[in-house]
PDB file of C-alpha atoms and ligand atoms in Angstrom:
ATOM      1  CA  UNK Z   1      89.087 -54.807 228.437  1.00  0.00           C
ATOM      2  CA  UNK Z   2      88.216 -52.046 230.814  1.00  0.00           C
ATOM      3  CA  UNK Z   3      91.179 -51.750 233.181  1.00  0.00           C
ATOM      4  CA  UNK Z   4      89.438 -49.251 235.435  1.00  0.00           C
ATOM      5  CA  UNK Z   5      86.642 -51.615 236.246  1.00  0.00           C
ATOM      6  CA  UNK Z   6      89.070 -54.432 236.801  1.00  0.00           C
ATOM      7  CA  UNK Z   7      91.074 -52.228 239.125  1.00  0.00           C
ATOM      8  CA  UNK Z   8      88.010 -51.086 241.066  1.00  0.00           C
ATOM      9  CA  UNK Z   9      86.710 -54.624 241.445  1.00  0.00           C
ATOM     10  CA  UNK Z  10      89.970 -55.921 242.863  1.00  0.00           C
ATOM     11  CA  UNK Z  11      90.886 -53.009 245.058  1.00  0.00           C
ATOM     12  CA  UNK Z  12      87.449 -52.723 246.575  1.00  0.00           C
ATOM     13  CA  UNK Z  13      88.296 -55.170 249.404  1.00  0.00           C
ATOM     14  CA  UNK Z  14      89.271 -51.934 251.209  1.00  0.00           C
ATOM     15  CA  UNK Z  15      85.728 -51.907 252.614  1.00  0.00           C
ATOM     16  CA  UNK Z  16      86.021 -55.474 253.735  1.00  0.00           C
ATOM     17  CA  UNK Z  17      89.383 -54.663 255.235  1.00  0.00           C
ATOM     18  CA  UNK Z  18      87.798 -52.035 257.482  1.00  0.00           C
ATOM     19  CA  UNK Z  19      85.350 -54.548 258.876  1.00  0.00           C
ATOM     20  CA  UNK Z  20      88.211 -56.711 260.068  1.00  0.00           C
ATOM     21  CA  UNK Z  21      90.076 -53.806 261.688  1.00  0.00           C
ATOM     22  CA  UNK Z  22      89.712 -55.300 265.168  1.00  0.00           C
ATOM     23  CA  UNK Z  23      92.222 -57.925 264.226  1.00  0.00           C
ATOM     24  CA  UNK Z  24      95.476 -56.018 263.641  1.00  0.00           C
ATOM     25  CA  UNK Z  25      97.410 -58.995 262.402  1.00  0.00           C
ATOM     26  CA  UNK Z  26      94.854 -59.858 259.765  1.00  0.00           C
ATOM     27  CA  UNK Z  27      94.547 -56.209 258.835  1.00  0.00           C
ATOM     28  CA  UNK Z  28      98.264 -55.940 258.192  1.00  0.00           C
ATOM     29  CA  UNK Z  29      98.203 -59.123 256.181  1.00  0.00           C
ATOM     30  CA  UNK Z  30      95.321 -57.700 254.170  1.00  0.00           C
ATOM     31  CA  UNK Z  31      97.096 -54.397 253.671  1.00  0.00           C
ATOM     32  CA  UNK Z  32     100.196 -56.138 252.525  1.00  0.00           C
ATOM     33  CA  UNK Z  33      98.142 -58.203 250.156  1.00  0.00           C
ATOM     34  CA  UNK Z  34      96.573 -54.980 248.973  1.00  0.00           C
ATOM     35  CA  UNK Z  35      99.970 -53.518 248.131  1.00  0.00           C
ATOM     36  CA  UNK Z  36     101.008 -56.627 246.271  1.00  0.00           C
ATOM     37  CA  UNK Z  37      97.734 -56.711 244.359  1.00  0.00           C
ATOM     38  CA  UNK Z  38      98.054 -53.045 243.475  1.00  0.00           C
ATOM     39  CA  UNK Z  39     101.631 -53.542 242.274  1.00  0.00           C
ATOM     40  CA  UNK Z  40     100.653 -56.538 240.173  1.00  0.00           C
ATOM     41  CA  UNK Z  41      97.795 -54.555 238.703  1.00  0.00           C
ATOM     42  CA  UNK Z  42     100.004 -51.606 237.882  1.00  0.00           C
ATOM     43  CA  UNK Z  43     102.463 -53.996 236.269  1.00  0.00           C
ATOM     44  CA  UNK Z  44      99.724 -55.615 234.236  1.00  0.00           C
ATOM     45  CA  UNK Z  45      98.306 -52.279 233.137  1.00  0.00           C
ATOM     46  CA  UNK Z  46     101.719 -51.066 232.056  1.00  0.00           C
ATOM     47  CA  UNK Z  47     102.238 -54.286 230.097  1.00  0.00           C
ATOM     48  CA  UNK Z  48      98.886 -53.936 228.366  1.00  0.00           C
ATOM     49  CA  UNK Z  49      99.630 -50.353 227.400  1.00  0.00           C
ATOM     50  CA  UNK Z  50     103.188 -50.974 226.359  1.00  0.00           C
ATOM     51  CA  UNK Z  51     102.499 -54.131 224.394  1.00  0.00           C
ATOM     52  CA  UNK Z  52     104.285 -53.333 221.140  1.00  0.00           C
ATOM     53  CA  UNK Z  53     101.657 -53.050 218.458  1.00  0.00           C
ATOM     54  CA  UNK Z  54     103.877 -54.260 215.578  1.00  0.00           C
ATOM     55  CA  UNK Z  55     103.960 -57.708 217.203  1.00  0.00           C
ATOM     56  CA  UNK Z  56     100.463 -58.264 215.861  1.00  0.00           C
ATOM     57  CA  UNK Z  57     101.475 -57.484 212.332  1.00  0.00           C
ATOM     58  CA  UNK Z  58     104.742 -59.345 212.327  1.00  0.00           C
ATOM     59  CA  UNK Z  59     102.876 -62.487 213.282  1.00  0.00           C
ATOM     60  CA  UNK Z  60     100.598 -61.897 210.300  1.00  0.00           C
ATOM     61  CA  UNK Z  61     103.358 -62.588 207.873  1.00  0.00           C
ATOM     62  CA  UNK Z  62     105.766 -64.613 209.922  1.00  0.00           C
ATOM     63  CA  UNK Z  63     106.512 -68.047 208.454  1.00  0.00           C
ATOM     64  CA  UNK Z  64     104.241 -69.508 211.132  1.00  0.00           C
ATOM     65  CA  UNK Z  65     101.245 -67.809 209.568  1.00  0.00           C
ATOM     66  CA  UNK Z  66     101.842 -69.019 206.062  1.00  0.00           C
ATOM     67  CA  UNK Z  67      99.165 -71.710 206.257  1.00  0.00           C
ATOM     68  CA  UNK Z  68      96.552 -69.217 207.287  1.00  0.00           C
ATOM     69  CA  UNK Z  69      97.804 -66.869 204.645  1.00  0.00           C
ATOM     70  CA  UNK Z  70      97.421 -69.563 202.058  1.00  0.00           C
ATOM     71  CA  UNK Z  71      93.871 -70.197 203.217  1.00  0.00           C
ATOM     72  CA  UNK Z  72      93.114 -66.494 203.166  1.00  0.00           C
ATOM     73  CA  UNK Z  73      94.389 -66.180 199.652  1.00  0.00           C
ATOM     74  CA  UNK Z  74      91.839 -68.781 198.592  1.00  0.00           C
ATOM     75  CA  UNK Z  75      88.977 -66.919 200.209  1.00  0.00           C
ATOM     76  CA  UNK Z  76      87.042 -64.808 197.723  1.00  0.00           C
ATOM     77  CA  UNK Z  77      87.785 -61.197 198.544  1.00  0.00           C
ATOM     78  CA  UNK Z  78      84.132 -60.348 199.106  1.00  0.00           C
ATOM     79  CA  UNK Z  79      83.935 -62.902 201.913  1.00  0.00           C
ATOM     80  CA  UNK Z  80      86.677 -61.179 203.818  1.00  0.00           C
ATOM     81  CA  UNK Z  81      85.474 -59.421 206.913  1.00  0.00           C
ATOM     82  CA  UNK Z  82      87.478 -58.751 209.990  1.00  0.00           C
ATOM     83  CA  UNK Z  83      86.597 -61.432 212.510  1.00  0.00           C
ATOM     84  CA  UNK Z  84      84.080 -60.445 215.121  1.00  0.00           C
ATOM     85  CA  UNK Z  85      85.605 -58.674 218.081  1.00  0.00           C
ATOM     86  CA  UNK Z  86      89.015 -58.712 216.481  1.00  0.00           C
ATOM     87  CA  UNK Z  87      90.143 -55.139 216.441  1.00  0.00           C
ATOM     88  CA  UNK Z  88      92.674 -54.056 213.858  1.00  0.00           C
ATOM     89  CA  UNK Z  89      95.479 -52.005 215.326  1.00  0.00           C
ATOM     90  CA  UNK Z  90      94.766 -48.326 214.938  1.00  0.00           C
ATOM     91  CA  UNK Z  91      97.372 -46.642 212.753  1.00  0.00           C
ATOM     92  CA  UNK Z  92      97.592 -42.942 213.076  1.00  0.00           C
ATOM     93  CA  UNK Z  93      99.271 -40.652 210.554  1.00  0.00           C
ATOM     94  CA  UNK Z  94     100.065 -43.472 208.176  1.00  0.00           C
ATOM     95  CA  UNK Z  95     100.049 -42.783 204.509  1.00  0.00           C
ATOM     96  CA  UNK Z  96      98.258 -44.995 202.044  1.00  0.00           C
ATOM     97  CA  UNK Z  97     100.715 -46.697 199.713  1.00  0.00           C
ATOM     98  CA  UNK Z  98      99.883 -46.199 196.019  1.00  0.00           C
ATOM     99  CA  UNK Z  99      99.111 -49.645 194.598  1.00  0.00           C
ATOM    100  CA  UNK Z 100      98.011 -49.933 191.002  1.00  0.00           C
ATOM    101  CA  UNK Z 101      97.280 -52.595 188.428  1.00  0.00           C
ATOM    102  CA  UNK Z 102      97.107 -51.706 184.736  1.00  0.00           C
ATOM    103  CA  UNK Z 103      94.994 -54.186 182.818  1.00  0.00           C
ATOM    104  CA  UNK Z 104      92.793 -54.900 179.806  1.00  0.00           C
ATOM    105  CA  UNK Z 105      89.543 -56.670 180.562  1.00  0.00           C
ATOM    106  CA  UNK Z 106      89.918 -59.407 177.928  1.00  0.00           C
ATOM    107  CA  UNK Z 107      93.598 -60.137 178.497  1.00  0.00           C
ATOM    108  CA  UNK Z 108      94.551 -63.542 179.938  1.00  0.00           C
ATOM    109  CA  UNK Z 109      97.640 -62.033 181.590  1.00  0.00           C
ATOM    110  CA  UNK Z 110      95.369 -59.667 183.500  1.00  0.00           C
ATOM    111  CA  UNK Z 111      93.348 -62.615 184.771  1.00  0.00           C
ATOM    112  CA  UNK Z 112      96.454 -64.417 186.096  1.00  0.00           C
ATOM    113  CA  UNK Z 113      97.787 -61.203 187.538  1.00  0.00           C
ATOM    114  CA  UNK Z 114      94.591 -60.364 189.422  1.00  0.00           C
ATOM    115  CA  UNK Z 115      94.093 -63.913 190.624  1.00  0.00           C
ATOM    116  CA  UNK Z 116      97.657 -64.750 191.634  1.00  0.00           C
ATOM    117  CA  UNK Z 117      99.025 -61.442 192.844  1.00  0.00           C
ATOM    118  CA  UNK Z 118      96.679 -58.480 193.130  1.00  0.00           C
ATOM    119  CA  UNK Z 119      93.682 -60.010 194.896  1.00  0.00           C
ATOM    120  CA  UNK Z 120      95.542 -62.165 197.431  1.00  0.00           C
ATOM    121  CA  UNK Z 121      97.669 -59.135 198.288  1.00  0.00           C
ATOM    122  CA  UNK Z 122      94.699 -56.812 198.564  1.00  0.00           C
ATOM    123  CA  UNK Z 123      92.994 -59.230 200.940  1.00  0.00           C
ATOM    124  CA  UNK Z 124      95.768 -58.510 203.413  1.00  0.00           C
ATOM    125  CA  UNK Z 125      96.717 -54.896 202.802  1.00  0.00           C
ATOM    126  CA  UNK Z 126      93.533 -53.236 201.534  1.00  0.00           C
ATOM    127  CA  UNK Z 127      93.498 -50.826 204.457  1.00  0.00           C
ATOM    128  CA  UNK Z 128      97.096 -49.724 203.866  1.00  0.00           C
ATOM    129  CA  UNK Z 129      96.926 -48.906 200.163  1.00  0.00           C
ATOM    130  CA  UNK Z 130      95.310 -46.511 197.763  1.00  0.00           C
ATOM    131  CA  UNK Z 131      94.390 -49.018 195.113  1.00  0.00           C
ATOM    132  CA  UNK Z 132      93.763 -48.009 191.508  1.00  0.00           C
ATOM    133  CA  UNK Z 133      92.702 -50.263 188.665  1.00  0.00           C
ATOM    134  CA  UNK Z 134      93.776 -48.602 185.415  1.00  0.00           C
ATOM    135  CA  UNK Z 135      93.205 -49.615 181.832  1.00  0.00           C
ATOM    136  CA  UNK Z 136      95.388 -49.894 178.797  1.00  0.00           C
ATOM    137  CA  UNK Z 137      94.184 -48.650 175.440  1.00  0.00           C
ATOM    138  CA  UNK Z 138      94.754 -45.989 172.816  1.00  0.00           C
ATOM    139  CA  UNK Z 139      92.938 -42.669 173.005  1.00  0.00           C
ATOM    140  CA  UNK Z 140      91.703 -41.804 169.509  1.00  0.00           C
ATOM    141  CA  UNK Z 141      91.552 -38.383 167.906  1.00  0.00           C
ATOM    142  CA  UNK Z 142      87.741 -38.423 167.830  1.00  0.00           C
ATOM    143  CA  UNK Z 143      87.474 -38.626 171.630  1.00  0.00           C
ATOM    144  CA  UNK Z 144      87.099 -42.376 171.834  1.00  0.00           C
ATOM    145  CA  UNK Z 145      89.348 -45.214 172.904  1.00  0.00           C
ATOM    146  CA  UNK Z 146      90.698 -48.143 170.922  1.00  0.00           C
ATOM    147  CA  UNK Z 147      91.121 -51.390 172.837  1.00  0.00           C
ATOM    148  CA  UNK Z 148      93.507 -54.150 171.811  1.00  0.00           C
ATOM    149  CA  UNK Z 149      90.815 -56.853 171.932  1.00  0.00           C
ATOM    150  CA  UNK Z 150      88.198 -54.700 170.239  1.00  0.00           C
ATOM    151  CA  UNK Z 151      85.106 -52.775 171.318  1.00  0.00           C
ATOM    152  CA  UNK Z 152      83.947 -55.648 173.532  1.00  0.00           C
ATOM    153  CA  UNK Z 153      87.061 -55.147 175.641  1.00  0.00           C
ATOM    154  CA  UNK Z 154      86.395 -51.410 175.858  1.00  0.00           C
ATOM    155  CA  UNK Z 155      82.906 -52.252 177.118  1.00  0.00           C
ATOM    156  CA  UNK Z 156      84.377 -54.649 179.689  1.00  0.00           C
ATOM    157  CA  UNK Z 157      86.780 -51.946 180.880  1.00  0.00           C
ATOM    158  CA  UNK Z 158      83.880 -49.518 181.143  1.00  0.00           C
ATOM    159  CA  UNK Z 159      81.824 -51.968 183.196  1.00  0.00           C
ATOM    160  CA  UNK Z 160      84.756 -52.466 185.571  1.00  0.00           C
ATOM    161  CA  UNK Z 161      85.236 -48.700 185.879  1.00  0.00           C
ATOM    162  CA  UNK Z 162      81.515 -48.213 186.501  1.00  0.00           C
ATOM    163  CA  UNK Z 163      81.515 -50.973 189.129  1.00  0.00           C
ATOM    164  CA  UNK Z 164      84.305 -49.017 190.838  1.00  0.00           C
ATOM    165  CA  UNK Z 165      82.441 -45.692 190.584  1.00  0.00           C
ATOM    166  CA  UNK Z 166      79.340 -47.254 192.102  1.00  0.00           C
ATOM    167  CA  UNK Z 167      81.204 -49.243 194.776  1.00  0.00           C
ATOM    168  CA  UNK Z 168      84.362 -47.491 195.964  1.00  0.00           C
ATOM    169  CA  UNK Z 169      85.159 -50.427 198.261  1.00  0.00           C
ATOM    170  CA  UNK Z 170      87.858 -52.488 196.473  1.00  0.00           C
ATOM    171  CA  UNK Z 171      86.477 -55.663 198.021  1.00  0.00           C
ATOM    172  CA  UNK Z 172      83.344 -55.194 195.940  1.00  0.00           C
ATOM    173  CA  UNK Z 173      84.596 -53.891 192.626  1.00  0.00           C
ATOM    174  CA  UNK Z 174      87.682 -56.101 192.600  1.00  0.00           C
ATOM    175  CA  UNK Z 175      85.498 -59.092 193.417  1.00  0.00           C
ATOM    176  CA  UNK Z 176      83.228 -58.180 190.519  1.00  0.00           C
ATOM    177  CA  UNK Z 177      86.201 -57.589 188.202  1.00  0.00           C
ATOM    178  CA  UNK Z 178      87.760 -60.937 189.131  1.00  0.00           C
ATOM    179  CA  UNK Z 179      84.410 -62.637 188.563  1.00  0.00           C
ATOM    180  CA  UNK Z 180      83.958 -61.398 184.998  1.00  0.00           C
ATOM    181  CA  UNK Z 181      87.688 -61.842 184.283  1.00  0.00           C
ATOM    182  CA  UNK Z 182      87.406 -65.541 185.124  1.00  0.00           C
ATOM    183  CA  UNK Z 183      85.196 -65.753 182.041  1.00  0.00           C
ATOM    184  CA  UNK Z 184      86.922 -63.016 180.054  1.00  0.00           C
ATOM    185  CA  UNK Z 185      86.105 -64.473 176.649  1.00  0.00           C
ATOM    186  CA  UNK Z 186      82.419 -63.840 177.333  1.00  0.00           C
ATOM    187  CA  UNK Z 187      82.857 -60.176 178.314  1.00  0.00           C
ATOM    188  CA  UNK Z 188      80.524 -58.216 177.945  1.00  0.00           C
ATOM    189  CA  UNK Z 189      77.873 -60.949 177.702  1.00  0.00           C
ATOM    190  CA  UNK Z 190      74.847 -59.754 179.657  1.00  0.00           C
ATOM    191  CA  UNK Z 191      74.328 -63.014 181.548  1.00  0.00           C
ATOM    192  CA  UNK Z 192      77.926 -63.011 182.747  1.00  0.00           C
ATOM    193  CA  UNK Z 193      77.764 -59.382 183.888  1.00  0.00           C
ATOM    194  CA  UNK Z 194      74.401 -59.851 185.586  1.00  0.00           C
ATOM    195  CA  UNK Z 195      75.544 -63.017 187.369  1.00  0.00           C
ATOM    196  CA  UNK Z 196      78.745 -61.435 188.662  1.00  0.00           C
ATOM    197  CA  UNK Z 197      76.883 -58.277 189.675  1.00  0.00           C
ATOM    198  CA  UNK Z 198      74.440 -60.354 191.668  1.00  0.00           C
ATOM    199  CA  UNK Z 199      77.211 -62.385 193.262  1.00  0.00           C
ATOM    200  CA  UNK Z 200      79.103 -59.271 194.380  1.00  0.00           C
ATOM    201  CA  UNK Z 201      76.175 -57.070 195.335  1.00  0.00           C
ATOM    202  CA  UNK Z 202      76.767 -54.656 192.458  1.00  0.00           C
ATOM    203  CA  UNK Z 203      73.515 -53.027 191.319  1.00  0.00           C
ATOM    204  CA  UNK Z 204      73.127 -54.251 187.733  1.00  0.00           C
ATOM    205  CA  UNK Z 205      70.627 -51.535 186.760  1.00  0.00           C
ATOM    206  CA  UNK Z 206      72.961 -48.855 188.111  1.00  0.00           C
ATOM    207  CA  UNK Z 207      75.837 -50.460 186.240  1.00  0.00           C
ATOM    208  CA  UNK Z 208      73.826 -50.338 183.035  1.00  0.00           C
ATOM    209  CA  UNK Z 209      72.846 -46.739 183.696  1.00  0.00           C
ATOM    210  CA  UNK Z 210      76.487 -45.773 184.290  1.00  0.00           C
ATOM    211  CA  UNK Z 211      77.622 -47.454 181.067  1.00  0.00           C
ATOM    212  CA  UNK Z 212      74.939 -45.745 178.960  1.00  0.00           C
ATOM    213  CA  UNK Z 213      74.612 -42.335 180.677  1.00  0.00           C
ATOM    214  CA  UNK Z 214      74.674 -39.408 178.185  1.00  0.00           C
ATOM    215  CA  UNK Z 215      74.731 -41.852 175.284  1.00  0.00           C
ATOM    216  CA  UNK Z 216      77.787 -43.523 176.782  1.00  0.00           C
ATOM    217  CA  UNK Z 217      79.762 -40.275 176.947  1.00  0.00           C
ATOM    218  CA  UNK Z 218      80.097 -40.387 180.738  1.00  0.00           C
ATOM    219  CA  UNK Z 219      81.577 -43.908 180.694  1.00  0.00           C
ATOM    220  CA  UNK Z 220      83.769 -43.132 177.708  1.00  0.00           C
ATOM    221  CA  UNK Z 221      85.250 -40.242 179.670  1.00  0.00           C
ATOM    222  CA  UNK Z 222      85.991 -42.587 182.568  1.00  0.00           C
ATOM    223  CA  UNK Z 223      87.788 -44.929 180.176  1.00  0.00           C
ATOM    224  CA  UNK Z 224      89.667 -42.134 178.425  1.00  0.00           C
ATOM    225  CA  UNK Z 225      90.879 -40.711 181.734  1.00  0.00           C
ATOM    226  CA  UNK Z 226      92.027 -44.147 182.841  1.00  0.00           C
ATOM    227  CA  UNK Z 227      93.800 -44.954 179.575  1.00  0.00           C
ATOM    228  CA  UNK Z 228      95.382 -41.506 179.584  1.00  0.00           C
ATOM    229  CA  UNK Z 229      96.679 -42.067 183.095  1.00  0.00           C
ATOM    230  CA  UNK Z 230      98.296 -45.365 182.061  1.00  0.00           C
ATOM    231  CA  UNK Z 231      99.902 -43.639 179.095  1.00  0.00           C
ATOM    232  CA  UNK Z 232     101.220 -40.806 181.253  1.00  0.00           C
ATOM    233  CA  UNK Z 233     102.980 -43.168 183.658  1.00  0.00           C
ATOM    234  CA  UNK Z 234     104.536 -44.989 180.693  1.00  0.00           C
ATOM    235  CA  UNK Z 235     102.853 -48.362 181.155  1.00  0.00           C
ATOM    236  CA  UNK Z 236     102.145 -50.402 178.021  1.00  0.00           C
ATOM    237  CA  UNK Z 237     101.801 -54.012 179.138  1.00  0.00           C
ATOM    238  CA  UNK Z 238      98.818 -55.788 180.628  1.00  0.00           C
ATOM    239  CA  UNK Z 239      99.238 -56.607 183.382  1.00  0.00           C
ATOM    240  CA  UNK Z 240     101.618 -54.162 185.052  1.00  0.00           C
ATOM    241  CA  UNK Z 241     101.574 -53.945 188.838  1.00  0.00           C
ATOM    242  CA  UNK Z 242     102.976 -50.768 190.346  1.00  0.00           C
ATOM    243  CA  UNK Z 243     103.707 -50.016 193.984  1.00  0.00           C
ATOM    244  CA  UNK Z 244     104.513 -46.521 195.201  1.00  0.00           C
ATOM    245  CA  UNK Z 245     104.348 -45.336 191.581  1.00  0.00           C
ATOM    246  CA  UNK Z 246     107.118 -47.697 190.467  1.00  0.00           C
ATOM    247  CA  UNK Z 247     106.812 -50.895 188.445  1.00  0.00           C
ATOM    248  CA  UNK Z 248     106.781 -53.830 190.844  1.00  0.00           C
ATOM    249  CA  UNK Z 249     106.034 -56.718 188.510  1.00  0.00           C
ATOM    250  CA  UNK Z 250     104.670 -57.460 185.042  1.00  0.00           C
ATOM    251  CA  UNK Z 251     102.668 -60.421 183.806  1.00  0.00           C
ATOM    252  CA  UNK Z 252     103.189 -60.809 180.081  1.00  0.00           C
ATOM    253  CA  UNK Z 253     102.568 -63.739 177.722  1.00  0.00           C
ATOM    254  CA  UNK Z 254     101.830 -66.055 180.609  1.00  0.00           C
ATOM    255  CA  UNK Z 255     105.101 -65.229 182.401  1.00  0.00           C
ATOM    256  CA  UNK Z 256     106.127 -62.949 185.221  1.00  0.00           C
ATOM    257  CA  UNK Z 257     108.716 -60.457 183.988  1.00  0.00           C
ATOM    258  CA  UNK Z 258     110.345 -57.334 185.422  1.00  0.00           C
ATOM    259  CA  UNK Z 259     109.788 -58.558 188.973  1.00  0.00           C
ATOM    260  CA  UNK Z 260     113.023 -57.783 190.874  1.00  0.00           C
ATOM    261  CA  UNK Z 261     111.360 -58.815 194.150  1.00  0.00           C
ATOM    262  CA  UNK Z 262     109.678 -61.817 192.590  1.00  0.00           C
ATOM    263  CA  UNK Z 263     105.980 -62.380 191.886  1.00  0.00           C
ATOM    264  CA  UNK Z 264     105.219 -63.681 195.380  1.00  0.00           C
ATOM    265  CA  UNK Z 265     102.227 -62.415 197.361  1.00  0.00           C
ATOM    266  CA  UNK Z 266     104.217 -62.648 200.586  1.00  0.00           C
ATOM    267  CA  UNK Z 267     106.996 -60.378 199.300  1.00  0.00           C
ATOM    268  CA  UNK Z 268     104.548 -57.851 197.930  1.00  0.00           C
ATOM    269  CA  UNK Z 269     102.747 -57.704 201.265  1.00  0.00           C
ATOM    270  CA  UNK Z 270     106.043 -57.088 203.051  1.00  0.00           C
ATOM    271  CA  UNK Z 271     106.936 -54.353 200.550  1.00  0.00           C
ATOM    272  CA  UNK Z 272     103.611 -52.605 201.120  1.00  0.00           C
ATOM    273  CA  UNK Z 273     103.828 -52.969 204.909  1.00  0.00           C
ATOM    274  CA  UNK Z 274     107.313 -51.451 204.887  1.00  0.00           C
ATOM    275  CA  UNK Z 275     106.246 -48.510 202.744  1.00  0.00           C
ATOM    276  CA  UNK Z 276     103.168 -47.958 204.903  1.00  0.00           C
ATOM    277  CA  UNK Z 277     105.415 -47.573 207.938  1.00  0.00           C
ATOM    278  CA  UNK Z 278     107.492 -44.855 206.300  1.00  0.00           C
ATOM    279  CA  UNK Z 279     105.900 -41.497 206.491  1.00  0.00           C
TER     280      UNK Z 279
HETATM  281  C1  LIG B 301      94.688 -42.367 195.217  1.00  0.00           C
HETATM  282  O1  LIG B 301      95.342 -42.461 193.987  1.00  0.00           O
HETATM  283  C2  LIG B 301      94.740 -41.737 192.927  1.00  0.00           C
HETATM  284  C3  LIG B 301      95.542 -41.978 191.675  1.00  0.00           C
HETATM  285  O2  LIG B 301      95.712 -43.320 191.447  1.00  0.00           O
HETATM  286  C4  LIG B 301      94.694 -40.261 193.266  1.00  0.00           C
HETATM  287  O3  LIG B 301      94.030 -39.568 192.261  1.00  0.00           O
HETATM  288  C5  LIG B 301      93.971 -40.082 194.602  1.00  0.00           C
HETATM  289  O4  LIG B 301      94.034 -38.733 194.982  1.00  0.00           O
HETATM  290  C6  LIG B 301      94.621 -40.936 195.677  1.00  0.00           C
HETATM  291  N1  LIG B 301      93.827 -40.847 196.903  1.00  0.00           N
HETATM  292  C7  LIG B 301      94.393 -40.777 198.115  1.00  0.00           C
HETATM  293  C8  LIG B 301      93.450 -40.718 199.250  1.00  0.00           C
HETATM  294  O5  LIG B 301      95.606 -40.779 198.283  1.00  0.00           O
END
């Protein structure tokens, strides 16, 4: 809302006031009204400017909003767009909170973990985090990578890394990753990959090119770097979720383990919001 225009429009009766100047009584009344109007306007302007910004966010995760939150968590991530005209509060000098999930593309725990924790959380905090999807595997001495569920899993990991390279927006590559994970036994079946690429606006030809560039050396390097990173931070289980470079929760053998704050989306969102506020 443009306060200046509002102010001008309301205060303009000054001109009208002059026309009535023959009648002193009415003029005084008008003047007095003018003062009152000006005071009210100043008050309003001050309120608008001083409206505490955090109010907006608190309401996002207050218990009152849990229904909406639930609905949001069921919305596919790629359908999430900020509502028209709804401006997100501008955060200056805020750091992005490191948020990372370590997975294997053909691991059922990774599927649960993405579906139940990572994606619903990302839908709400994607602009406050630096999200990284990392892979678990064993770098081999010949420059390759060994994956627990075989070469097909390595290929799945590579496709997910390539989808990320081609589409840095987590809404896209996480949507694509969730899509193929839902059918993880078929990874890297061409029909599955092509269907999910189409559904999430990932260029299938580009994906193919990325996976096969330099005889696959380019993609293998992506996978090696990712696997190496996981190894360096000491993560061994798929799926391990880390926040601010510390283990937040692990999904292992169909159970949540090592989750001191619980495996709840709500609690994870609060944790991220809190960390984002610290600078
Ligand atoms: C995001 O995190 C990755 C590591 O996961 C790091 O390499 C990168 O520099 C970070 N980016 C920003 C903008 O913090």
